[in-house]
């Protein structure tokens, strides 16, 4: 296939907040089906819509953004007459691989995968190999999969974002805000802004790039304005970020971290954390909960005046919870990604496959990488 870089962007849609109840993987494993038995394309053409058996694998239902994607995916598949079978990997790659094999054995003829360990090529390649053996397509989404894995199979594709884009956009938001509000943010008046970074998960491309570029780009803006670079709150730390130990990017992890931090770092001690950077909304909201418990980030009154000292909090995802927090004055800004845009691109590829057996045959108007079947859904800003 030949892929062309196109200038138009996928339209970002509204994000649904309700969480639908979905089924998990089956407990029994019947004999594997052949491509023809599973409804995969044969020499006579692609399967009819009524023959499509779509299995969607999520890394973790409890992830707020993934819950929105699941709601959107369910609704958009239902709109074209497909009821997908959904599986919760529960942040366990072994569980997810078992679910993939079970779904194929049960007759799934389209795999849509939000990989638990997307950065591990051997893991995602195993999923591709299973799809190729069955003669069915696999569409990865949200968590970046390597070009080599996608290019290893004609019926493999990826739908997601540009991992670096969110970091650059977040850094610009942070840098510009600090330049405009430097003295107010610099609580101890030492001329340097101290920050905490909630990274999320190690070795995840989105987490890596958001962590790197949000700080680098903010520093470039600060230094151009004559201010020093950001300073990590704990100068003795071996890494300048905190990760969720369960790999779930959770509010609970960030709240626990922030509560512990605030027991030692405070205005009274002259070392208060003056900026929170979180690589998703949930971790930002968890940090806000801890800040509010300590008397910070109480919002604004009817005249827009702050009710307390507010520590700026910046996040990525832009879901309704953080939008509400921004409107209430308890959060500062966010980079938003579109759950509906992501779901729409996945559903389009499934429709392409149903129409002529080629996932990428109808991708005009989308941002497609030049040398690999990857579609990029753009981010937005919320502030």
XYZ file of C-alpha atoms in Angstrom:
383
model
C 0.000 0.000 0.000
C 1.073 3.555 -0.594
C 0.339 6.054 2.175
C 0.151 9.784 1.595
C 0.467 12.548 4.196
C -2.689 14.640 3.950
C -3.187 18.092 5.422
C -6.765 17.833 6.610
C -7.468 16.865 10.225
C -10.015 14.512 11.707
C -12.878 16.444 13.230
C -12.801 16.348 17.046
C -16.228 15.527 18.477
C -17.982 15.812 21.800
C -16.834 13.412 24.506
C -19.392 11.138 26.231
C -19.042 10.674 29.974
C -21.254 7.730 30.905
C -19.573 4.357 31.397
C -21.230 1.437 29.630
C -21.211 -2.068 31.055
C -19.373 -4.427 28.719
C -18.595 -8.108 28.622
C -15.187 -9.629 29.304
C -13.440 -12.557 27.645
C -14.998 -15.985 27.460
C -13.895 -18.798 29.734
C -13.848 -21.632 27.191
C -11.692 -21.981 24.107
C -13.278 -23.802 21.151
C -11.291 -25.090 18.199
C -9.705 -22.285 16.154
C -11.603 -21.101 13.101
C -10.181 -20.746 9.641
C -10.252 -17.347 7.890
C -13.210 -18.446 5.769
C -15.148 -19.743 8.776
C -14.492 -16.532 10.721
C -15.853 -14.305 7.957
C -12.448 -12.956 6.908
C -12.078 -11.943 3.264
C -11.694 -14.778 0.798
C -10.960 -14.703 -2.904
C -14.604 -13.775 -3.443
C -14.256 -10.508 -1.486
C -14.675 -8.897 1.950
C -17.223 -10.046 4.547
C -20.688 -8.558 4.625
C -21.453 -6.166 7.491
C -23.686 -8.768 9.084
C -20.721 -11.182 9.163
C -18.357 -8.826 10.992
C -17.500 -10.014 14.476
C -15.534 -7.164 16.048
C -13.605 -7.740 19.283
C -12.295 -4.655 21.081
C -9.588 -4.999 23.733
C -9.040 -2.194 26.255
C -5.981 -1.946 28.463
C -8.084 -0.904 31.482
C -11.768 0.012 31.755
C -11.078 2.242 34.772
C -8.997 4.733 32.751
C -11.272 7.778 32.338
C -10.234 8.588 28.767
C -10.457 4.943 27.724
C -13.956 4.778 29.237
C -14.956 7.689 26.977
C -13.417 5.960 23.976
C -15.306 2.771 24.814
C -18.596 4.642 25.020
C -17.920 6.325 21.672
C -16.749 3.108 20.030
C -19.825 1.208 21.192
C -22.162 3.934 19.947
C -20.472 4.347 16.570
C -20.308 0.596 15.935
C -23.966 0.210 16.920
C -24.846 2.982 14.448
C -23.524 0.831 11.581
C -25.175 -2.337 12.830
C -22.247 -3.897 14.717
C -22.300 -4.882 18.385
C -18.660 -5.258 19.432
C -17.443 -7.730 22.035
C -15.448 -5.755 24.595
C -12.629 -7.053 26.819
C -10.980 -5.433 29.849
C -7.258 -6.241 30.075
C -7.159 -4.780 33.588
C -3.573 -3.577 32.997
C -2.345 -7.151 32.528
C -0.762 -8.053 29.191
C -1.033 -11.789 29.824
C -4.766 -11.425 30.426
C -5.156 -9.412 27.256
C -3.236 -11.934 25.135
C -5.451 -14.727 26.455
C -8.489 -12.623 25.568
C -7.205 -12.092 22.021
C -6.692 -15.814 21.491
C -10.089 -16.624 22.978
C -11.856 -14.035 20.809
C -10.248 -15.415 17.652
C -11.210 -18.951 18.647
C -14.759 -17.742 19.224
C -15.004 -16.354 15.694
C -13.834 -12.721 15.935
C -12.827 -11.540 12.475
C -11.729 -7.973 13.331
C -9.432 -7.159 16.275
C -9.298 -3.629 17.719
C -6.577 -3.435 20.371
C -5.631 -0.876 23.026
C -2.488 -2.768 24.051
C -1.505 -3.006 27.703
C 2.203 -2.997 26.830
C 2.228 -1.193 23.523
C 5.911 -0.248 23.753
C 6.988 -3.909 23.902
C 7.348 -5.012 20.278
C 7.373 -8.696 21.139
C 3.965 -8.305 22.794
C 2.256 -6.351 20.029
C 3.930 -8.537 17.397
C 2.380 -11.588 19.081
C -1.033 -9.997 18.640
C -0.301 -9.262 14.983
C 0.952 -12.813 14.454
C -2.247 -14.218 15.941
C -4.326 -12.024 13.622
C -2.236 -12.956 10.597
C -2.526 -16.673 11.348
C -6.305 -16.243 11.478
C -6.279 -14.102 8.322
C -8.070 -11.195 10.007
C -7.233 -7.492 10.470
C -5.913 -5.892 13.648
C -6.308 -2.193 14.415
C -4.279 -0.888 17.346
C -5.432 2.356 18.940
C -4.495 4.994 21.534
C -1.205 3.438 22.681
C 1.551 3.815 20.113
C 2.751 0.645 18.381
C 6.061 0.576 16.496
C 6.197 1.035 12.722
C 7.903 -2.334 12.356
C 5.005 -4.136 14.025
C 2.378 -2.372 11.907
C 4.358 -2.869 8.701
C 4.776 -6.584 9.404
C 1.226 -7.350 8.236
C -0.866 -5.925 5.409
C -4.007 -5.966 7.556
C -2.524 -4.079 10.531
C -3.019 -0.386 11.321
C -2.813 2.101 14.187
C -5.085 4.980 15.199
C -3.868 7.455 17.785
C -2.231 10.805 18.303
C 1.231 12.216 17.696
C 2.799 11.373 21.092
C 5.041 14.441 21.054
C 2.280 16.886 20.134
C 0.615 16.869 23.556
C 3.926 17.527 25.302
C 4.703 20.491 23.060
C 1.217 21.930 23.493
C 1.294 21.436 27.251
C 4.725 23.090 27.484
C 3.441 26.087 25.541
C 0.390 26.403 27.801
C 2.526 26.216 30.931
C 5.253 28.544 29.713
C 2.872 31.271 28.565
C 0.824 31.075 31.756
C 3.905 31.357 33.972
C 5.305 34.317 32.064
C 2.011 36.145 32.558
C 1.619 35.169 36.231
C 5.172 34.628 37.417
C 5.147 36.600 40.678
C 1.822 35.134 41.781
C 3.007 31.572 41.133
C 6.402 32.091 42.800
C 5.012 31.721 46.316
C 8.301 31.950 48.204
C 9.650 34.761 46.038
C 12.931 33.017 45.249
C 12.629 33.707 41.537
C 12.301 30.015 40.602
C 9.130 27.983 40.040
C 9.239 24.522 41.648
C 7.113 21.786 40.094
C 6.011 18.196 40.445
C 5.518 15.939 37.407
C 3.060 13.026 37.422
C 4.299 10.949 34.529
C 1.852 8.047 34.569
C 3.638 4.998 33.212
C 7.238 4.155 32.394
C 8.143 3.312 28.773
C 4.831 4.562 27.417
C 5.486 6.874 24.425
C 2.725 9.318 25.379
C 4.029 9.545 28.950
C 7.652 9.864 27.817
C 7.031 12.689 25.341
C 4.605 14.584 27.583
C 7.123 14.433 30.416
C 9.994 15.609 28.231
C 8.449 18.322 26.089
C 6.092 19.896 28.618
C 9.109 20.866 30.717
C 11.546 21.568 27.867
C 9.134 23.807 25.980
C 7.973 25.626 29.105
C 11.625 26.258 30.008
C 12.347 27.673 26.554
C 9.493 30.170 26.927
C 10.555 31.095 30.469
C 14.195 31.606 29.529
C 13.257 33.714 26.512
C 11.305 35.943 28.910
C 14.321 36.229 31.222
C 13.210 33.722 33.861
C 15.143 30.659 35.066
C 14.115 27.149 34.137
C 11.644 25.178 36.230
C 13.087 23.393 39.263
C 11.871 19.945 40.318
C 10.524 20.159 43.854
C 12.856 17.431 45.208
C 16.427 18.243 44.224
C 17.643 14.889 45.586
C 15.281 12.799 43.445
C 16.937 10.416 40.991
C 14.197 11.083 38.412
C 12.237 14.272 37.881
C 8.812 12.632 37.733
C 6.510 10.283 39.652
C 4.842 7.228 38.125
C 1.719 5.313 39.053
C 3.147 2.075 40.520
C 0.270 0.136 38.947
C 0.722 1.703 35.507
C -2.846 3.005 35.581
C -2.311 6.811 35.499
C -4.778 6.968 38.403
C -6.148 9.804 40.509
C -5.525 7.717 43.631
C -1.797 7.424 42.931
C -1.392 11.161 42.349
C -3.475 12.011 45.402
C -1.325 9.754 47.576
C 1.876 11.239 46.173
C 0.646 14.804 46.603
C -0.569 14.197 50.145
C 2.856 12.858 51.096
C 4.607 15.752 49.370
C 2.487 18.333 51.186
C 3.474 16.887 54.553
C 7.023 18.156 53.947
C 6.668 20.877 51.310
C 4.582 23.890 52.293
C 4.415 27.656 52.259
C 5.319 27.626 55.954
C 8.544 25.788 55.139
C 9.253 28.064 52.171
C 9.471 25.126 49.776
C 5.891 24.732 48.533
C 5.339 22.981 45.199
C 4.271 25.851 42.956
C 3.202 23.991 39.810
C 1.616 20.607 39.064
C 2.086 18.953 35.669
C 0.053 15.780 35.134
C 0.149 13.666 32.005
C -3.559 12.871 32.199
C -6.671 14.378 33.789
C -7.104 11.705 36.450
C -3.688 12.323 37.983
C -4.306 16.069 37.861
C -7.642 15.666 39.625
C -6.038 13.447 42.256
C -3.412 16.110 42.923
C -6.142 18.756 43.178
C -7.977 16.672 45.793
C -4.840 16.562 47.930
C -4.242 20.296 47.445
C -7.815 21.092 48.458
C -7.507 18.964 51.579
C -4.468 21.089 52.498
C -6.444 24.313 51.927
C -5.323 25.158 48.398
C -7.253 25.372 45.098
C -10.629 26.166 46.647
C -11.864 27.806 43.444
C -13.196 31.301 42.842
C -16.146 33.325 44.105
C -18.975 34.783 42.002
C -16.700 37.651 40.994
C -13.943 35.339 39.846
C -11.715 36.115 42.819
C -9.736 33.162 44.219
C -10.964 31.743 47.524
C -7.489 30.471 48.417
C -3.965 30.228 47.115
C -4.197 28.291 43.873
C -1.400 26.029 42.658
C -1.535 25.876 38.836
C -2.458 22.404 37.569
C -2.046 21.402 33.910
C -3.196 18.070 32.451
C -3.718 16.108 29.240
C -7.036 14.600 28.016
C -9.438 17.515 28.481
C -12.371 15.434 29.720
C -15.396 16.982 31.407
C -14.005 16.562 34.921
C -10.985 18.761 34.223
C -13.068 21.196 32.160
C -15.326 21.620 35.196
C -12.254 22.110 37.403
C -10.875 24.772 35.054
C -14.236 26.560 35.035
C -14.339 26.389 38.836
C -10.822 27.804 39.099
C -9.306 24.708 40.710
C -7.317 23.682 37.605
C -5.556 25.911 35.095
C -5.346 24.301 31.642
C -5.361 21.074 29.669
C -4.470 19.587 26.333
C -7.500 17.717 25.015
C -7.699 14.583 22.910
C -10.866 13.479 21.162
C -12.439 10.184 22.186
C -15.013 10.521 19.406
C -12.327 11.317 16.819
C -10.348 8.255 17.830
C -13.426 6.022 17.707
C -14.518 7.481 14.369
C -11.176 6.690 12.737
C -11.252 3.097 14.023
C -14.816 2.576 12.796
C -13.876 4.026 9.411
C -11.094 1.452 9.034
C -13.496 -1.356 9.927
C -15.940 -0.056 7.302
C -13.120 0.091 4.766
C -12.277 -3.516 5.480
C -15.910 -4.522 5.146
C -16.178 -2.685 1.817
C -13.153 -4.062 -0.007
C -10.806 -5.836 2.419
C -8.358 -2.892 2.594
C -8.165 -1.036 5.925
C -6.584 2.085 4.425
C -8.594 2.392 1.203
C -10.774 5.295 2.364
C -8.560 7.536 4.466
C -8.733 10.763 2.493
C -9.082 13.678 4.869
C -7.140 11.936 7.627
C -3.575 12.535 8.806
C -1.807 9.380 7.636
C 1.904 8.754 8.191
C 3.893 8.507 4.984
C 5.437 5.050 5.347
C 3.121 3.168 7.683
C -0.628 2.654 8.205
C -0.939 5.077 11.120
C -3.633 7.708 11.504
C -3.067 10.713 13.798
C -5.983 12.414 15.554
C -5.112 16.011 16.552
C -5.093 17.448 20.064
C -6.824 20.660 21.178
C -6.288 23.049 24.101
C -8.579 23.755 27.037
C -7.853 26.753 29.256
